[in-house]
XYZ file of C-alpha atoms in Angstrom:
722
model
C 0.000 0.000 0.000
C 2.875 2.320 0.853
C 4.460 1.601 -2.545
C 1.234 2.440 -4.374
C 0.904 5.687 -2.422
C 4.493 6.716 -3.267
C 3.873 5.866 -6.956
C 0.685 7.959 -7.097
C 2.383 10.820 -5.311
C 5.352 10.728 -7.718
C 3.052 10.460 -10.742
C 1.031 13.442 -9.575
C 4.198 15.464 -8.974
C 5.563 14.527 -12.387
C 2.347 15.484 -14.151
C 2.275 18.757 -12.308
C 5.907 19.518 -13.110
C 5.380 18.810 -16.850
C 2.131 20.794 -17.128
C 2.434 23.403 -19.884
C 0.643 26.708 -20.110
C 0.209 28.389 -23.466
C 0.603 32.144 -23.370
C -0.594 33.812 -26.521
C -2.051 37.066 -27.811
C -1.359 40.046 -30.009
C 0.732 43.219 -29.912
C -0.459 46.388 -31.621
C 0.259 50.084 -31.554
C -2.165 52.819 -30.545
C -3.639 52.871 -34.055
C -4.294 49.111 -33.967
C -1.496 48.343 -36.433
C 0.208 44.982 -35.733
C 3.762 45.235 -34.401
C 6.158 42.719 -35.889
C 9.141 41.359 -33.985
C 8.117 42.526 -30.500
C 9.918 40.539 -27.798
C 7.527 38.673 -25.488
C 8.839 36.731 -22.485
C 8.473 35.893 -18.828
C 10.886 37.863 -16.718
C 13.678 35.788 -15.161
C 12.912 32.734 -17.341
C 13.958 31.487 -20.774
C 10.349 31.238 -21.923
C 9.286 33.659 -24.637
C 8.744 34.400 -28.302
C 8.383 37.260 -30.797
C 5.304 38.626 -32.518
C 4.778 37.632 -36.145
C 3.918 39.865 -39.078
C 0.304 40.088 -37.902
C 1.349 40.978 -34.379
C 0.460 37.573 -32.902
C 2.647 35.637 -30.463
C 2.426 32.291 -28.711
C 4.733 30.249 -26.491
C 4.508 27.554 -23.836
C 5.878 27.592 -20.331
C 6.184 25.080 -17.543
C 6.354 27.886 -15.002
C 3.485 28.354 -12.591
C 2.352 30.925 -10.085
C 3.146 34.606 -10.145
C 5.361 36.000 -12.936
C 6.032 39.195 -14.876
C 5.097 39.222 -18.568
C 7.369 41.603 -20.510
C 6.746 42.895 -24.040
C 9.131 45.307 -25.752
C 9.612 46.744 -29.231
C 12.020 49.300 -30.605
C 10.548 52.794 -30.318
C 7.824 51.802 -27.810
C 7.599 51.868 -24.048
C 8.085 48.425 -22.496
C 4.985 46.637 -21.234
C 5.175 44.747 -17.936
C 2.289 42.956 -16.258
C 2.093 40.716 -13.218
C 0.278 37.510 -14.172
C -0.782 34.323 -12.426
C -0.055 31.143 -14.355
C -2.613 28.660 -13.153
C -4.483 27.535 -16.266
C -3.697 25.803 -19.556
C -4.050 28.969 -21.629
C -3.630 32.693 -21.038
C -4.626 35.312 -23.595
C -3.348 38.894 -23.802
C -4.132 41.714 -26.235
C -1.528 44.373 -25.654
C -1.321 47.928 -26.973
C 2.197 49.362 -26.877
C 2.465 53.087 -26.534
C 5.062 55.063 -28.398
C 7.923 55.924 -26.119
C 6.833 59.550 -25.967
C 8.860 60.353 -22.891
C 11.984 58.965 -24.385
C 11.925 59.735 -28.104
C 8.495 60.766 -29.370
C 8.795 58.300 -32.258
C 11.667 60.026 -33.977
C 12.628 58.158 -37.145
C 15.249 58.735 -39.802
C 13.546 60.123 -42.897
C 16.378 61.603 -44.941
C 16.376 60.319 -48.490
C 13.539 57.830 -48.016
C 9.905 57.691 -49.086
C 8.003 54.776 -47.662
C 4.782 53.188 -48.805
C 2.815 50.522 -47.035
C -0.456 50.507 -45.211
C 1.091 49.415 -41.923
C 3.728 52.140 -41.831
C 3.209 55.012 -39.478
C 5.297 57.318 -41.621
C 3.395 56.635 -44.827
C 3.981 59.196 -47.534
C 2.402 57.175 -50.323
C 0.238 54.120 -49.725
C 0.317 50.958 -51.819
C -2.867 52.149 -53.536
C -1.205 55.458 -54.442
C 1.584 53.631 -56.191
C -0.719 51.980 -58.707
C -3.624 54.438 -59.074
C -1.590 57.422 -60.203
C -2.753 58.638 -63.600
C -0.093 58.146 -66.244
C 1.785 55.479 -64.281
C -0.182 52.676 -66.026
C 0.364 50.352 -63.076
C 4.145 50.639 -63.296
C 5.881 51.213 -59.952
C 8.659 53.328 -61.432
C 6.058 55.347 -63.354
C 4.296 56.275 -60.105
C 7.577 57.062 -58.362
C 8.377 59.583 -61.091
C 5.782 61.894 -59.491
C 7.973 62.129 -56.370
C 10.720 64.716 -55.875
C 14.235 63.668 -56.808
C 13.104 61.808 -59.903
C 12.536 62.911 -63.453
C 10.809 61.468 -66.485
C 13.220 60.310 -69.193
C 10.571 59.439 -71.730
C 12.806 57.560 -74.157
C 14.071 55.204 -71.435
C 11.433 54.478 -68.760
C 13.803 53.553 -65.904
C 14.306 55.541 -62.689
C 16.644 58.521 -63.016
C 17.325 59.932 -59.556
C 19.126 63.138 -58.565
C 21.445 63.338 -61.547
C 22.131 59.598 -61.707
C 21.773 57.439 -64.802
C 19.097 54.740 -64.995
C 21.462 51.883 -64.155
C 22.523 53.675 -60.938
C 19.087 53.045 -59.349
C 18.807 49.420 -58.199
C 15.829 47.284 -57.144
C 15.823 44.902 -54.165
C 13.076 42.342 -53.466
C 12.948 41.098 -49.858
C 16.502 42.358 -49.524
C 17.798 40.520 -52.603
C 18.927 42.421 -55.683
C 16.820 42.068 -58.831
C 19.487 42.474 -61.508
C 17.207 42.932 -64.519
C 14.096 44.618 -63.059
C 13.022 46.221 -66.347
C 11.869 44.591 -69.558
C 14.358 44.493 -72.401
C 13.917 47.213 -75.007
C 15.662 48.863 -77.932
C 17.247 52.343 -77.987
C 14.822 55.268 -77.623
C 11.841 52.998 -76.838
C 10.784 53.235 -73.162
C 10.629 50.144 -71.007
C 8.607 49.310 -67.855
C 9.184 47.210 -64.770
C 8.971 43.410 -64.895
C 7.374 42.972 -61.486
C 3.710 43.367 -60.709
C 2.935 45.891 -57.962
C 0.356 43.347 -56.734
C 3.193 41.403 -55.106
C 4.319 43.958 -52.588
C 3.042 45.048 -49.199
C 5.657 47.721 -48.627
C 7.829 49.919 -50.809
C 10.741 52.042 -49.658
C 12.103 54.401 -52.257
C 15.398 55.840 -51.119
C 16.849 58.697 -53.133
C 20.090 58.576 -51.151
C 21.675 57.962 -47.786
C 20.368 54.390 -47.574
C 21.286 51.593 -45.190
C 24.667 49.830 -45.041
C 22.765 46.695 -46.076
C 22.505 48.000 -49.655
C 25.180 48.791 -52.209
C 25.903 48.448 -55.937
C 23.646 51.484 -56.400
C 25.204 54.923 -56.810
C 22.010 56.955 -56.790
C 18.968 55.148 -55.443
C 17.598 51.952 -53.873
C 14.033 50.806 -54.514
C 13.318 48.277 -51.751
C 10.262 46.062 -52.296
C 8.901 43.725 -49.629
C 6.558 40.978 -50.764
C 3.240 40.296 -49.059
C 2.951 37.752 -46.292
C 0.439 34.908 -46.250
C -2.970 36.018 -47.649
C -6.076 35.615 -45.533
C -8.312 33.937 -48.119
C -8.458 32.034 -51.378
C -9.279 34.112 -54.439
C -8.965 34.309 -58.208
C -8.217 37.537 -60.114
C -8.960 37.909 -63.815
C -7.811 40.910 -65.853
C -8.932 41.696 -69.397
C -7.047 44.632 -70.908
C -6.505 46.341 -74.237
C -2.889 45.166 -74.119
C -3.476 41.569 -72.979
C -4.833 39.409 -70.200
C -3.742 37.675 -67.043
C -5.223 35.370 -64.440
C -4.042 34.761 -60.901
C -5.237 32.174 -58.421
C -4.056 32.116 -54.852
C -4.999 29.422 -52.367
C -4.658 30.069 -48.660
C -4.304 27.389 -46.014
C -3.972 27.919 -42.292
C -0.200 28.301 -42.325
C 0.652 28.496 -46.018
C -0.413 29.880 -49.377
C 0.350 29.368 -53.043
C -0.337 31.784 -55.907
C -0.039 31.008 -59.609
C -0.200 33.660 -62.316
C -0.188 33.469 -66.095
C -0.152 36.441 -68.454
C -0.097 37.213 -72.147
C 0.525 40.685 -73.589
C 0.344 41.718 -77.232
C 0.222 45.322 -78.418
C -0.485 44.409 -82.059
C -4.309 44.824 -81.834
C -3.916 48.114 -79.979
C -1.371 49.463 -82.471
C -3.649 48.420 -85.350
C -6.439 50.591 -83.931
C -4.208 53.421 -82.652
C -1.453 54.324 -85.168
C 2.038 54.794 -83.709
C 4.719 57.332 -84.584
C 7.323 54.579 -84.870
C 7.662 51.849 -87.494
C 7.174 48.474 -85.785
C 7.269 45.266 -87.794
C 6.823 43.205 -84.624
C 4.645 44.746 -81.920
C 5.773 44.019 -78.362
C 4.510 40.561 -77.404
C 5.248 38.604 -74.240
C 4.137 35.520 -72.369
C 5.027 34.701 -68.810
C 3.972 33.534 -65.427
C 4.898 33.510 -61.793
C 4.627 31.239 -58.772
C 4.573 32.575 -55.218
C 4.651 30.342 -52.140
C 4.562 31.340 -48.494
C 4.850 29.056 -45.462
C 4.658 30.041 -41.830
C 7.277 27.813 -40.218
C 6.569 28.798 -36.622
C 4.880 31.529 -34.628
C 7.629 33.904 -35.720
C 9.082 32.238 -38.806
C 8.161 32.707 -42.460
C 9.647 31.304 -45.663
C 8.764 32.811 -49.060
C 9.552 31.631 -52.551
C 9.028 33.500 -55.820
C 9.604 32.495 -59.438
C 8.939 34.789 -62.394
C 9.504 33.925 -66.059
C 9.001 36.131 -69.101
C 9.593 35.685 -72.832
C 9.239 38.704 -75.112
C 9.807 39.821 -78.693
C 9.695 43.143 -80.513
C 10.904 44.500 -83.827
C 11.308 48.114 -84.948
C 12.676 50.026 -87.929
C 14.473 53.260 -87.102
C 15.676 55.940 -89.508
C 19.445 55.873 -89.988
C 20.554 59.498 -89.868
C 23.868 58.599 -91.549
C 22.089 57.027 -94.534
C 19.081 59.162 -95.479
C 16.175 57.046 -96.720
C 17.508 53.913 -95.029
C 16.058 52.310 -91.914
C 17.872 50.084 -89.450
C 15.957 46.944 -88.576
C 16.216 45.941 -84.912
C 14.686 42.689 -83.686
C 14.952 41.720 -80.008
C 14.163 38.431 -78.257
C 14.472 38.235 -74.479
C 14.275 35.304 -72.023
C 14.241 36.229 -68.358
C 13.952 34.104 -65.230
C 14.077 35.478 -61.682
C 13.811 33.382 -58.523
C 13.974 34.484 -54.932
C 13.669 32.564 -51.664
C 13.825 34.259 -48.266
C 13.488 33.147 -44.658
C 13.152 34.976 -41.391
C 12.878 33.683 -37.836
C 13.206 34.811 -34.250
C 16.113 33.259 -32.349
C 14.893 33.745 -28.815
C 14.199 36.944 -26.989
C 16.857 39.205 -28.469
C 18.041 37.744 -31.754
C 16.429 37.258 -35.134
C 17.745 36.136 -38.510
C 16.826 36.970 -42.101
C 18.374 35.120 -45.014
C 17.804 34.967 -48.754
C 19.007 33.615 -52.076
C 18.154 34.887 -55.559
C 19.045 33.804 -59.085
C 18.559 35.672 -62.359
C 18.969 34.301 -65.868
C 18.666 36.759 -68.716
C 19.301 36.139 -72.390
C 18.981 38.763 -75.124
C 19.297 38.025 -78.822
C 19.452 41.200 -80.904
C 19.487 41.429 -84.695
C 20.538 44.831 -86.088
C 20.252 44.522 -89.853
C 22.737 41.671 -90.566
C 24.530 41.946 -87.209
C 23.747 39.426 -84.488
C 24.435 39.992 -80.773
C 23.697 37.333 -78.188
C 24.227 38.064 -74.497
C 23.636 35.657 -71.613
C 23.811 36.773 -68.001
C 23.570 34.798 -64.778
C 23.418 36.450 -61.383
C 23.474 34.867 -57.917
C 22.922 36.772 -54.705
C 23.041 35.313 -51.169
C 22.607 37.352 -47.985
C 22.182 36.708 -44.252
C 21.464 39.303 -41.564
C 21.331 38.872 -37.799
C 19.522 41.458 -35.677
C 20.177 41.940 -31.968
C 17.547 43.926 -30.064
C 19.619 44.956 -27.085
C 16.761 46.974 -25.581
C 13.884 49.155 -26.653
C 16.489 51.875 -27.225
C 19.079 50.003 -29.255
C 19.261 47.446 -32.037
C 22.251 46.171 -34.030
C 22.286 44.454 -37.412
C 25.210 42.531 -38.848
C 25.283 40.732 -42.155
C 27.212 39.342 -45.085
C 26.435 38.814 -48.758
C 27.891 37.302 -51.903
C 27.115 38.208 -55.512
C 28.168 36.411 -58.654
C 27.845 37.556 -62.250
C 28.609 35.409 -65.283
C 28.275 37.021 -68.709
C 28.898 35.683 -72.181
C 28.499 37.830 -75.276
C 28.786 36.702 -78.898
C 28.931 39.100 -81.835
C 28.807 38.347 -85.547
C 28.812 40.943 -88.334
C 26.614 38.702 -90.470
C 25.609 35.070 -90.838
C 28.852 34.080 -92.611
C 31.361 36.015 -90.501
C 33.312 34.713 -87.523
C 31.868 35.123 -84.050
C 33.682 37.327 -81.554
C 33.279 36.199 -77.942
C 33.531 38.227 -74.762
C 33.135 36.751 -71.281
C 33.077 38.063 -67.756
C 33.010 36.401 -64.331
C 32.770 38.558 -61.262
C 32.485 37.719 -57.540
C 31.523 40.447 -55.081
C 31.641 39.858 -51.328
C 30.623 42.189 -48.530
C 30.150 42.392 -44.781
C 28.283 45.146 -43.015
C 27.116 46.299 -39.588
C 24.640 48.952 -38.544
C 22.948 50.098 -35.354
C 19.888 52.123 -34.333
C 20.608 53.961 -31.090
C 18.368 56.424 -29.262
C 20.775 58.851 -27.563
C 18.300 61.160 -25.859
C 14.581 61.606 -25.736
C 14.603 63.220 -29.207
C 17.675 61.943 -31.034
C 18.322 58.699 -32.888
C 21.563 57.882 -34.701
C 22.320 55.082 -37.160
C 26.054 54.492 -37.687
C 27.016 51.841 -40.213
C 30.046 50.422 -41.970
C 30.341 48.256 -45.038
C 33.329 46.497 -46.627
C 33.167 45.289 -50.243
C 35.639 43.106 -52.134
C 35.618 42.725 -55.936
C 37.549 39.533 -56.766
C 38.135 40.286 -60.455
C 39.855 43.595 -59.765
C 41.156 42.468 -56.332
C 39.733 45.710 -54.991
C 38.589 46.489 -51.443
C 36.171 49.337 -50.739
C 35.292 50.585 -47.278
C 31.999 52.483 -47.129
C 31.031 54.377 -43.953
C 27.367 55.310 -43.521
C 25.892 57.604 -40.914
C 22.457 59.095 -40.386
C 20.572 60.727 -37.534
C 17.280 62.434 -36.745
C 16.196 65.065 -34.235
C 12.563 65.480 -33.217
C 11.802 69.208 -33.156
C 8.237 68.687 -31.852
C 5.569 65.999 -31.965
C 4.845 66.608 -35.697
C 8.200 67.513 -37.212
C 11.800 66.455 -37.298
C 15.153 67.120 -38.938
C 17.250 64.311 -40.397
C 20.668 64.109 -42.013
C 22.622 61.373 -43.722
C 26.082 60.760 -45.096
C 27.425 57.730 -46.878
C 29.770 56.345 -49.506
C 28.252 54.069 -52.155
C 30.038 51.891 -54.700
C 28.872 50.258 -57.894
C 30.731 48.290 -60.491
C 30.581 49.658 -64.024
C 27.915 48.376 -66.433
C 28.706 45.088 -68.149
C 29.237 46.737 -71.537
C 32.404 48.444 -70.196
C 33.704 45.504 -68.149
C 33.529 43.266 -71.220
C 35.962 45.662 -72.920
C 38.219 46.089 -69.883
C 37.618 43.833 -66.879
C 40.118 45.733 -64.696
C 38.003 48.875 -64.512
C 37.264 49.522 -60.848
C 33.976 50.455 -59.193
C 32.595 53.980 -59.261
C 31.834 55.821 -56.022
C 29.297 58.418 -54.937
C 29.386 60.363 -51.655
C 25.950 61.448 -50.404
C 25.257 64.402 -48.079
C 21.576 64.925 -47.179
C 19.690 67.331 -44.902
C 15.932 66.819 -44.484
C 13.022 68.505 -42.721
C 9.669 66.732 -42.438
C 6.303 67.771 -41.036
C 3.360 65.363 -40.743
C 0.007 66.116 -39.118
C -3.554 64.942 -39.685
C -3.261 63.825 -43.284
C -0.828 66.537 -44.332
C 2.821 65.980 -45.145
C 5.540 68.483 -45.978
C 9.135 67.574 -46.804
C 12.061 69.632 -47.957
C 15.438 68.088 -48.565
C 18.787 69.482 -49.701
C 21.521 67.194 -50.975
C 24.975 67.094 -52.501
C 26.548 64.121 -54.276
C 30.135 63.805 -55.413
C 30.970 61.194 -58.071
C 34.369 59.499 -58.384
C 35.866 56.957 -60.794
C 33.213 57.244 -63.494
C 33.841 55.650 -66.893
C 35.918 57.773 -69.256
C 37.135 57.033 -72.808
C 38.015 58.489 -76.200
C 36.401 57.874 -79.591
C 38.369 56.534 -82.541
C 37.674 57.453 -86.169
C 34.803 54.956 -86.287
C 33.421 56.427 -83.042
C 34.274 53.286 -81.072
C 35.368 53.800 -77.431
C 39.102 53.349 -76.769
C 41.463 54.006 -73.841
C 38.808 53.186 -71.242
C 39.657 54.320 -67.705
C 38.156 55.356 -64.370
C 39.081 59.039 -64.319
C 35.557 60.368 -64.806
C 34.008 62.504 -62.068
C 31.104 64.819 -61.377
C 28.642 66.222 -58.879
C 24.919 66.641 -58.323
C 23.250 68.963 -55.854
C 19.777 70.291 -55.436
C 16.592 70.746 -53.475
C 13.496 68.512 -53.332
C 10.123 69.702 -52.002
C 7.014 67.569 -51.401
C 3.544 68.525 -50.160
C 0.568 66.195 -49.713
C -2.892 66.993 -48.376
C -5.523 64.302 -47.788
C -7.528 66.373 -45.337
C -8.641 69.700 -46.782
C -10.820 68.461 -49.679
C -13.588 65.957 -48.801
C -12.962 62.706 -50.734
C -10.004 64.441 -52.374
C -6.294 63.781 -52.169
C -3.438 65.585 -53.903
C 0.321 65.979 -53.801
C 2.827 68.387 -55.351
C 6.502 67.747 -56.013
C 9.290 70.017 -57.135
C 12.975 69.292 -57.710
C 15.854 71.612 -58.472
C 18.882 69.796 -59.905
C 22.325 71.249 -60.564
C 24.705 68.613 -61.942
C 27.682 68.172 -64.229
C 29.785 65.179 -65.197
C 33.070 64.775 -66.969
C 32.658 61.187 -68.122
C 32.105 59.058 -71.232
C 33.765 60.996 -74.092
C 32.895 64.451 -72.751
C 35.673 66.996 -73.493
C 34.980 68.682 -70.145
C 32.409 68.721 -67.357
C 28.899 69.277 -68.728
C 25.259 68.635 -67.933
C 24.333 65.093 -69.138
C 21.678 64.816 -71.825
C 19.107 63.117 -69.566
C 18.984 65.968 -67.026
C 16.287 68.625 -66.579
C 17.175 71.369 -64.107
C 13.576 71.808 -62.908
C 10.954 69.059 -62.453
C 7.396 69.495 -61.195
C 4.539 67.020 -60.650
C 0.957 67.452 -59.475
C -1.344 64.495 -58.727
C -5.029 64.676 -57.764
C -7.502 61.909 -56.917
C -11.165 62.253 -56.062
C -13.686 59.594 -55.125
C -17.251 60.373 -56.268
C -19.391 58.358 -53.892
C -22.643 58.694 -55.840
C -20.981 57.324 -58.979
C -18.875 54.714 -57.154
C -15.975 56.087 -59.178
C -12.486 57.326 -58.439
C -11.242 60.015 -60.830
C -7.592 60.967 -61.114
C -5.272 63.292 -62.977
C -1.552 63.951 -62.988
C 0.564 66.632 -64.624
C 4.324 66.515 -65.087
C 6.525 69.334 -66.292
C 10.277 69.319 -66.812
C 12.468 72.120 -68.083
C 14.602 71.724 -71.200
C 17.293 69.046 -71.541
C 20.731 69.668 -73.091
C 22.044 67.926 -76.188
C 25.190 68.272 -78.246
C 24.750 69.967 -81.580
C 27.926 69.456 -83.697
C 26.887 72.487 -85.734
C 27.669 74.566 -82.656
C 31.146 74.946 -81.219
C 30.123 74.619 -77.580
C 29.568 71.139 -76.140
C 26.028 70.273 -74.928
C 24.844 73.749 -75.897
C 21.540 72.700 -77.502
C 18.290 72.750 -75.490
C 15.054 70.845 -76.082
C 11.641 72.327 -75.437
C 10.141 71.770 -71.979
C 8.329 68.478 -71.274
C 4.571 68.417 -70.558
C 2.346 65.434 -69.765
C -1.259 65.613 -68.517
C -2.779 62.186 -67.821
C -6.201 61.161 -66.515
C -7.769 57.944 -65.227
C -11.003 56.591 -63.755
C -11.956 53.430 -61.848
C -15.667 52.505 -61.737
C -16.863 49.946 -59.193
C -19.520 48.176 -61.291
C -20.053 45.493 -58.654
C -18.210 44.869 -55.452
C -15.943 42.419 -57.249
C -15.942 43.932 -60.778
C -14.073 47.114 -61.741
C -13.881 48.982 -65.021
C -10.699 51.031 -65.385
C -9.450 53.457 -68.019
C -6.422 55.693 -68.299
C -5.062 58.061 -70.945
C -1.537 59.412 -70.823
C -0.571 62.744 -72.398
C -4.228 63.532 -73.054
C -3.340 66.891 -74.686
C -1.140 65.122 -77.240
C 1.930 67.274 -76.532
C 4.789 66.354 -78.878
C 7.646 65.945 -76.421
C 11.179 65.850 -77.824
C 13.822 64.188 -75.639
C 16.879 65.079 -77.718
C 18.361 64.749 -81.181
C 20.570 62.300 -83.037
C 23.102 63.863 -85.413
C 24.880 62.422 -88.412
C 28.542 61.476 -88.002
C 29.576 63.633 -90.967
C 28.302 67.009 -92.269
C 26.251 67.141 -95.467
C 27.076 68.959 -98.660
C 25.912 72.217 -97.083
C 28.392 71.712 -94.249
C 25.654 71.085 -91.710
C 25.165 67.950 -89.644
C 21.704 66.481 -90.280
C 19.595 65.509 -87.267
C 16.438 63.697 -86.242
C 14.365 64.133 -83.113
C 14.011 61.483 -80.406
C 10.290 61.410 -79.611
C 7.742 59.278 -77.760
C 6.312 56.222 -79.611
C 2.830 57.773 -79.775
C 1.310 61.067 -78.758
C -1.104 59.304 -76.358
C -1.578 55.908 -74.771
C -5.096 54.679 -74.004
C -5.624 51.826 -71.555
C -8.931 50.085 -70.809
C -9.361 47.105 -68.514
C -11.916 45.010 -66.672
C -10.847 43.394 -63.411
C -12.808 40.591 -61.764
C -12.144 38.995 -58.392
C -13.725 35.678 -57.412
C -13.996 34.810 -53.719
C -16.477 32.987 -51.504
C -18.213 36.154 -50.324
C -17.763 38.157 -53.524
C -16.794 41.250 -51.540
C -13.137 41.497 -52.538
C -11.922 43.517 -55.539
C -8.721 44.784 -57.134
C -9.353 48.462 -56.424
C -6.148 48.653 -54.444
C -4.227 47.115 -57.322
C -5.158 49.448 -60.171
């Protein structure tokens, strides 16, 4: 009997000692936005977790009795609550207050515009990005209404603060997207490859960006993909330029989305004549696959695959042979994959890691010439974050990039092929910290070290930024940093020992935000070093390539947005002043590059007419003249184009809750914008160099689409995706 009693007593004690209590709940801010990555734990124990992207947390503990539950997040006052652990489950819904006594939510804003519905410092929302008239659903098109950018109508890429298009880089979930724009031919604008539907948050940095990012002299466009969707749905789009269908299926802890698309501008160009001679209208077919899996309460793995095949053919007047047209035919294969993973490693540490691969092949026929270029890019990155307290966080990371390029050139079908190849390995380590020094000041020191294996070149890049809260609605920020970028592939194929270029950024920013109104003014100065420089031989081929080019860019950006003063109305105004010169390429001396406008202005207005269930929008962009070199004049870059004007309108009509009709017209006034001139290599019999204008493909572009969303309740639509 005694033995049985001892057994029962031991069994009861064992069961009691192994009893687990689940502590779960959510963490939000005062505006009910979920807080990601908040540390949640029992004081003086090892039991805890971190909140996920929706603000939820959950962990188990064998502790019992009275304990202190602690929840902390950077920029918020710590939460502490005495709890009694005496049941199987405890539930907490916690609101963290901004640490107003300590820092009044000061954040670093210099050089960065952020978009995302969960951001407190939203300047543009995700809907703004894709409903701006004239942007036609292109992210870079919408960003061109922000200060610091300018429209380069014959190119289509982002040109930021005096930088060329290739100096603005795109990162998806931290991984570089090496070919983010569709392939195109000279003087025909391109657009981004990636659908804005993918992203929950967009950070557009016009300078002074984090030590995590490099290989971008002028700008970093940082795109963060959506987390797991809440429901299963199918989206169908029927447009004047093509069609696409997307189906996403959501499970409890995972989701999978499949998209297929086909675009063909031939029917549109048949109905709307173009100002260019196209023998093959742009046509593409592609698809994407997006998978998301929640691996734990705080862990998430995402995978993304995007494939696109496209063709286009155009005939362009050859200014050196009057009456003759050059035939250009382009075929492009592009594959981009990206996998990323993030997880909390206990109370203080978290990890984020990713791997991306890009394959891009372009086959270009120019008359009888044939150029084939294959590129492969790998990018791997891992970052560890240490949240030392609610006043300090440190990030350390490392990354590796690989580029393999092979180019084949043949003068015609019977000539020998000339091969060029390039293999480059770039390695980097970086560290950065966010430290609140006083109740109004935050600093972010950072340091980055890059190594280019091909050139055996080390680069050390210090970064530093800080912000001072002047009152509860305004703050001043500043940033300084050195940024490196290897030269474009076209130059490295000719001379692989050319070193990276460098840009030094100096930024001073003032920002005011209150009740739907935002005002920003930012002054900056950039100094360029080691730009590409060369001479032209008699056939105008580049020779004697070197890194002695240099230049500067300085200016002032102003932004004003008001979502409060006009009922159902929303507008923003942007102005940029740019003073820049470069002595690079074959320039005889420092001069303003041909893509630069000194003054740029944008105005965007949106109005929702409730009675008509319709959102109306309009945008207007103006840019002052651009320089070009006229060989009939002695001075270099002395010619000036006319100013650029573009008034665009759009409308979205909610026919049913899940059906939307959308239309947009760019350059509705039909302004004939000239972006520059091409001149003949030799003067004519009158001693004058002949020229032809570089113009837009058509005076206007009309877009019409119908967008249908199929869900169980039929209440979801694509209004936030147009």
